Amino acid sequence: MLGKLFKHEWKAISKLLLVLHGFILIFAILSRIFFEASGGFDVATSAGAGTAVSVIAGLLIFFLMLILFCAAVFTSIYIGYRFYKNVFTEQGYLTHTLPVTPAQIIVSKGLTGLLWTVIDFIVLVVAMLIMFANGDFMSVLLPALGRFFHYLSALPAFCWIFLIMLLLSPFLTILHLYFCVAVGSLVPNHKILGAIGVYIISYVAIQIFSAVVLALTGIGFGVANIDTTGMTGAETMYYLGSLLTPMFLIILLCEIIATFVCFFVTKYIMTKKLNLE
């Protein structure tokens, strides 16, 4: 049943997001065609280019950055809105008559949201490459990526912890959205405003809690006063590891705790405190 839920959610959420991200790629391609027709990106954005060419080039770059930012924000909001619409509005009467558990609903929608978060990031990178990459850039990027993967196993502990934090971050982001929607649904007649308020309050609370933990452990002060003057490369890595590893571990632990809290609070509200008014 989980697979059917995921398939249905994927089809429903992708109708709009495919069009949006397809538009981004088409815009990037058309912009690149303009740059190539103007003699290349460097020429089109140089001081020697004509006024009209420079203005159009600047506008294209500005609008691409704006579109990418808006697309990322819209994708997150749409993922949260889909959860709200399907679970806490009139559609919830149908959703909750299905032979599935609240956990399965959260997981199926969360996996769909996670996949679209990854797609959103990939489209952002591809659009940037289409717009700006040239032969010189790729000749530097590809060998750099090759060296990174070659020496991946030799990365210090704090780098691995940081990578795990990056991988966990999308899960937490989506579950945090669901948590805010679920808690906001308890506010009579103002569920969306309640969800926005919960998001702001919880985000600020998480930042304050993290800062307090780092301050109480003394790790934050040590990181703020990093000084590697006169150290060799090996000494620098050891010194950074001694400071960053505990800090990253604390942040990772906070992320894991927050992920579980968001999941189980959302599940509890859907099971015991469901409000479909």
Short mmCIF file of C-alpha atoms in Angstrom, two decimals:
data_model
loop_
_atom_site.label_atom_id
_atom_site.label_comp_id
_atom_site.label_asym_id
_atom_site.label_seq_id
_atom_site.Cartn_x
_atom_site.Cartn_y
_atom_site.Cartn_z
CA MET A 1 0.00 0.00 0.00
CA LEU A 2 2.90 2.33 0.69
CA GLY A 3 3.99 1.97 -2.94
CA LYS A 4 0.52 2.90 -4.18
CA LEU A 5 0.46 5.94 -1.92
CA PHE A 6 3.84 7.04 -3.19
CA LYS A 7 2.82 6.52 -6.84
CA HIS A 8 -0.38 8.54 -6.39
CA GLU A 9 1.41 11.35 -4.53
CA TRP A 10 4.20 11.44 -7.12
CA LYS A 11 1.74 11.84 -9.99
CA ALA A 12 -0.24 14.52 -8.16
CA ILE A 13 2.68 16.66 -7.03
CA SER A 14 4.71 16.31 -10.25
CA LYS A 15 2.12 17.85 -12.56
CA LEU A 16 2.99 21.37 -11.49
CA LEU A 17 6.62 20.89 -10.45
CA LEU A 18 7.61 19.28 -13.77
CA VAL A 19 6.28 22.31 -15.64
CA LEU A 20 8.06 24.71 -13.28
CA HIS A 21 11.45 23.00 -13.48
CA GLY A 22 11.10 22.41 -17.20
CA PHE A 23 10.59 26.16 -17.63
CA ILE A 24 13.79 26.82 -15.65
CA LEU A 25 15.85 24.59 -17.95
CA ILE A 26 14.29 26.11 -21.09
CA PHE A 27 15.03 29.61 -19.77
CA ALA A 28 18.65 28.63 -19.06
CA ILE A 29 19.05 27.13 -22.55
CA LEU A 30 17.58 30.20 -24.29
CA SER A 31 19.80 32.45 -22.17
CA ARG A 32 22.86 30.43 -23.13
CA ILE A 33 21.90 30.70 -26.81
CA PHE A 34 21.76 34.49 -26.40
CA PHE A 35 25.20 34.55 -24.77
CA GLU A 36 26.71 32.36 -27.49
CA ALA A 37 25.15 34.52 -30.21
CA SER A 38 26.68 37.56 -28.48
CA GLY A 39 30.16 36.08 -28.59
CA GLY A 40 30.12 34.12 -25.34
CA PHE A 41 29.30 34.83 -21.70
CA ASP A 42 32.54 36.71 -21.03
CA VAL A 43 32.05 38.94 -24.04
CA ALA A 44 28.35 39.63 -23.36
CA THR A 45 29.04 40.67 -19.76
CA SER A 46 32.24 42.64 -20.44
CA ALA A 47 32.51 46.40 -20.47
CA GLY A 48 33.21 46.30 -24.21
CA ALA A 49 29.84 44.82 -25.07
CA GLY A 50 27.12 47.05 -26.44
CA THR A 51 24.73 48.72 -24.01
CA ALA A 52 21.73 46.66 -25.15
CA VAL A 53 23.69 43.39 -24.93
CA SER A 54 25.01 44.20 -21.45
CA VAL A 55 21.56 45.16 -20.18
CA ILE A 56 19.94 42.00 -21.57
CA ALA A 57 22.77 39.85 -20.20
CA GLY A 58 22.39 41.41 -16.77
CA LEU A 59 18.64 40.91 -16.81
CA LEU A 60 18.98 37.27 -17.86
CA ILE A 61 21.40 36.57 -15.02
CA PHE A 62 19.18 38.38 -12.52
CA PHE A 63 16.02 36.59 -13.63
CA LEU A 64 17.73 33.18 -13.58
CA MET A 65 18.90 33.74 -9.99
CA LEU A 66 15.42 34.98 -9.05
CA ILE A 67 13.70 32.04 -10.74
CA LEU A 68 16.00 29.50 -9.09
CA PHE A 69 15.42 31.03 -5.66
CA CYS A 70 11.66 31.23 -6.14
CA ALA A 71 11.53 27.66 -7.48
CA ALA A 72 13.35 26.32 -4.42
CA VAL A 73 11.04 28.23 -2.05
CA PHE A 74 7.93 27.29 -4.02
CA THR A 75 8.89 23.59 -4.06
CA SER A 76 9.18 23.54 -0.26
CA ILE A 77 5.93 25.47 0.22
CA TYR A 78 4.10 23.25 -2.27
CA ILE A 79 5.29 20.09 -0.51
CA GLY A 80 3.94 21.43 2.79
CA TYR A 81 0.70 22.65 1.15
CA ARG A 82 0.05 19.25 -0.42
CA PHE A 83 0.36 17.66 3.02
CA TYR A 84 -2.00 20.23 4.53
CA LYS A 85 -4.54 19.89 1.70
CA ASN A 86 -4.63 16.09 1.70
CA VAL A 87 -4.57 15.52 5.44
CA PHE A 88 -6.12 18.51 7.26
CA THR A 89 -8.84 19.83 4.94
CA GLU A 90 -12.00 18.28 3.48
CA GLN A 91 -9.78 15.96 1.43
CA GLY A 92 -8.64 14.51 4.74
CA TYR A 93 -11.98 12.73 5.14
CA LEU A 94 -11.09 10.65 2.07
CA THR A 95 -7.41 10.29 2.98
CA HIS A 96 -8.18 8.94 6.44
CA THR A 97 -10.71 6.39 5.16
CA LEU A 98 -7.93 4.62 3.24
CA PRO A 99 -6.59 1.38 4.80
CA VAL A 100 -3.26 3.03 5.67
CA THR A 101 -1.66 4.30 8.87
CA PRO A 102 -0.67 7.91 9.56
CA ALA A 103 2.97 6.78 9.48
CA GLN A 104 2.50 5.42 5.95
CA ILE A 105 0.92 8.69 4.84
CA ILE A 106 3.82 10.68 6.28
CA VAL A 107 6.44 8.38 4.75
CA SER A 108 4.86 8.27 1.28
CA LYS A 109 4.45 12.04 1.11
CA GLY A 110 7.85 12.58 2.71
CA LEU A 111 9.61 10.37 0.15
CA THR A 112 7.90 12.24 -2.68
CA GLY A 113 8.89 15.56 -1.16
CA LEU A 114 12.45 14.33 -0.62
CA LEU A 115 12.75 13.19 -4.22
CA TRP A 116 11.53 16.55 -5.49
CA THR A 117 13.93 18.35 -3.16
CA VAL A 118 16.78 16.40 -4.77
CA ILE A 119 15.42 17.08 -8.27
CA ASP A 120 15.12 20.76 -7.42
CA PHE A 121 18.80 20.86 -6.41
CA ILE A 122 19.87 18.97 -9.54
CA VAL A 123 17.89 21.31 -11.80
CA LEU A 124 19.48 24.29 -10.03
CA VAL A 125 22.99 22.94 -10.67
CA VAL A 126 22.23 21.97 -14.27
CA ALA A 127 20.69 25.38 -15.01
CA MET A 128 23.76 27.12 -13.60
CA LEU A 129 26.06 24.93 -15.68
CA ILE A 130 24.02 25.55 -18.83
CA MET A 131 24.12 29.27 -18.21
CA PHE A 132 27.71 29.83 -17.15
CA ALA A 133 29.92 26.78 -17.74
CA ASN A 134 32.50 26.82 -20.53
CA GLY A 135 35.35 24.59 -21.59
CA ASP A 136 37.84 26.09 -19.13
CA PHE A 137 35.42 25.72 -16.22
CA MET A 138 34.63 22.08 -17.01
CA SER A 139 38.32 21.28 -17.46
CA VAL A 140 38.85 22.42 -13.87
CA LEU A 141 35.62 21.00 -12.38
CA LEU A 142 35.84 17.45 -13.68
CA PRO A 143 39.40 16.75 -12.43
CA ALA A 144 38.51 18.37 -9.09
CA LEU A 145 35.52 16.04 -8.71
CA GLY A 146 37.72 13.10 -9.68
CA ARG A 147 40.27 13.98 -6.99
CA PHE A 148 37.50 14.45 -4.43
CA PHE A 149 36.07 10.98 -4.98
CA HIS A 150 39.58 9.49 -5.14
CA TYR A 151 40.49 10.85 -1.72
CA LEU A 152 37.00 10.41 -0.25
CA SER A 153 38.05 7.59 2.06
CA ALA A 154 40.87 9.77 3.47
CA LEU A 155 38.59 12.60 4.60
CA PRO A 156 38.88 13.49 8.31
CA ALA A 157 36.04 12.60 10.68
CA PHE A 158 34.50 16.06 10.79
CA CYS A 159 34.11 16.06 6.98
CA TRP A 160 32.21 12.76 7.13
CA ILE A 161 29.99 14.07 9.90
CA PHE A 162 29.34 17.21 7.85
CA LEU A 163 28.36 15.07 4.84
CA ILE A 164 25.93 13.09 7.00
CA MET A 165 24.46 16.39 8.23
CA LEU A 166 23.94 17.50 4.63
CA LEU A 167 22.24 14.21 3.74
CA LEU A 168 19.97 14.37 6.78
CA SER A 169 19.03 18.00 6.26
CA PRO A 170 16.38 17.41 3.50
CA PHE A 171 14.65 14.78 5.69
CA LEU A 172 14.50 17.23 8.59
CA THR A 173 13.33 20.08 6.36
CA ILE A 174 10.37 18.09 5.05
CA LEU A 175 9.39 16.61 8.41
CA HIS A 176 9.68 20.08 9.96
CA LEU A 177 7.20 21.34 7.36
CA TYR A 178 4.82 18.50 8.19
CA PHE A 179 5.27 19.18 11.91
CA CYS A 180 4.36 22.85 11.44
CA VAL A 181 1.31 21.97 9.35
CA ALA A 182 0.15 19.39 11.90
CA VAL A 183 0.58 21.69 14.92
CA GLY A 184 -0.90 24.62 12.99
CA SER A 185 -3.98 22.49 12.24
CA LEU A 186 -4.85 22.67 15.94
CA VAL A 187 -5.55 26.40 15.58
CA PRO A 188 -9.30 26.74 14.88
CA ASN A 189 -10.18 28.52 11.62
CA HIS A 190 -6.59 29.70 11.03
CA LYS A 191 -4.65 26.55 10.18
CA ILE A 192 -2.35 28.10 7.57
CA LEU A 193 -1.52 31.10 9.75
CA GLY A 194 -0.99 28.69 12.62
CA ALA A 195 1.43 26.63 10.54
CA ILE A 196 3.40 29.76 9.56
CA GLY A 197 3.55 30.86 13.18
CA VAL A 198 4.71 27.43 14.33
CA TYR A 199 7.40 27.41 11.62
CA ILE A 200 8.80 30.77 12.70
CA ILE A 201 8.70 29.94 16.41
CA SER A 202 10.21 26.47 16.01
CA TYR A 203 12.95 27.71 13.67
CA VAL A 204 13.98 30.44 16.12
CA ALA A 205 13.80 27.96 19.00
CA ILE A 206 16.07 25.48 17.19
CA GLN A 207 18.65 28.20 16.47
CA ILE A 208 18.60 29.42 20.07
CA PHE A 209 18.85 25.86 21.43
CA SER A 210 21.83 25.07 19.18
CA ALA A 211 23.60 28.29 20.17
CA VAL A 212 22.99 27.61 23.88
CA VAL A 213 24.29 24.04 23.61
CA LEU A 214 27.45 25.16 21.81
CA ALA A 215 27.98 27.95 24.33
CA LEU A 216 27.49 25.68 27.36
CA THR A 217 29.93 23.11 26.00
CA GLY A 218 32.44 25.83 25.13
CA ILE A 219 32.76 24.52 21.59
CA GLY A 220 31.27 27.61 19.98
CA PHE A 221 33.89 29.88 21.54
CA GLY A 222 36.71 27.62 20.37
CA VAL A 223 35.45 27.59 16.78
CA ALA A 224 34.99 31.38 16.81
CA ASN A 225 38.66 31.82 17.72
CA ILE A 226 40.24 29.46 15.18
CA ASP A 227 43.81 30.50 14.35
CA THR A 228 45.93 28.29 12.12
CA THR A 229 48.80 30.73 11.65
CA GLY A 230 52.15 28.95 11.34
CA MET A 231 50.63 25.45 11.25
CA THR A 232 51.42 22.83 8.64
CA GLY A 233 48.62 21.26 6.59
CA ALA A 234 48.52 18.17 8.83
CA GLU A 235 48.55 20.26 12.00
CA THR A 236 45.76 22.46 10.64
CA MET A 237 43.54 19.46 9.85
CA TYR A 238 44.17 17.97 13.30
CA TYR A 239 43.40 21.29 14.99
CA LEU A 240 40.24 21.83 12.95
CA GLY A 241 39.17 18.25 13.65
CA SER A 242 39.58 18.71 17.41
CA LEU A 243 37.23 21.72 17.27
CA LEU A 244 34.79 20.90 14.49
CA THR A 245 34.21 17.19 15.21
CA PRO A 246 32.52 17.78 18.62
CA MET A 247 30.54 20.73 17.23
CA PHE A 248 29.32 18.78 14.19
CA LEU A 249 28.45 15.79 16.39
CA ILE A 250 26.29 17.99 18.61
CA ILE A 251 24.57 19.55 15.59
CA LEU A 252 24.05 16.11 14.03
CA LEU A 253 22.57 14.79 17.29
CA CYS A 254 20.23 17.80 17.43
CA GLU A 255 19.16 17.14 13.82
CA ILE A 256 18.43 13.48 14.57
CA ILE A 257 16.42 14.35 17.69
CA ALA A 258 14.50 17.07 15.81
CA THR A 259 13.75 14.63 12.96
CA PHE A 260 12.25 12.05 15.33
CA VAL A 261 10.33 14.70 17.28
CA CYS A 262 8.80 16.15 14.09
CA PHE A 263 7.82 12.70 12.82
CA PHE A 264 6.24 11.40 16.02
CA VAL A 265 4.47 14.66 16.92
CA THR A 266 2.97 14.79 13.41
CA LYS A 267 1.94 11.14 13.68
CA TYR A 268 0.42 11.72 17.13
CA ILE A 269 -1.65 14.69 15.95
CA MET A 270 -2.89 12.76 12.91
CA THR A 271 -3.84 9.83 15.17
CA LYS A 272 -5.19 11.49 18.32
CA LYS A 273 -5.79 15.20 17.61
CA LEU A 274 -7.00 15.28 14.00
CA ASN A 275 -8.95 18.46 13.28
CA LEU A 276 -10.69 18.58 9.90
CA GLU A 277 -12.96 21.55 10.62
#
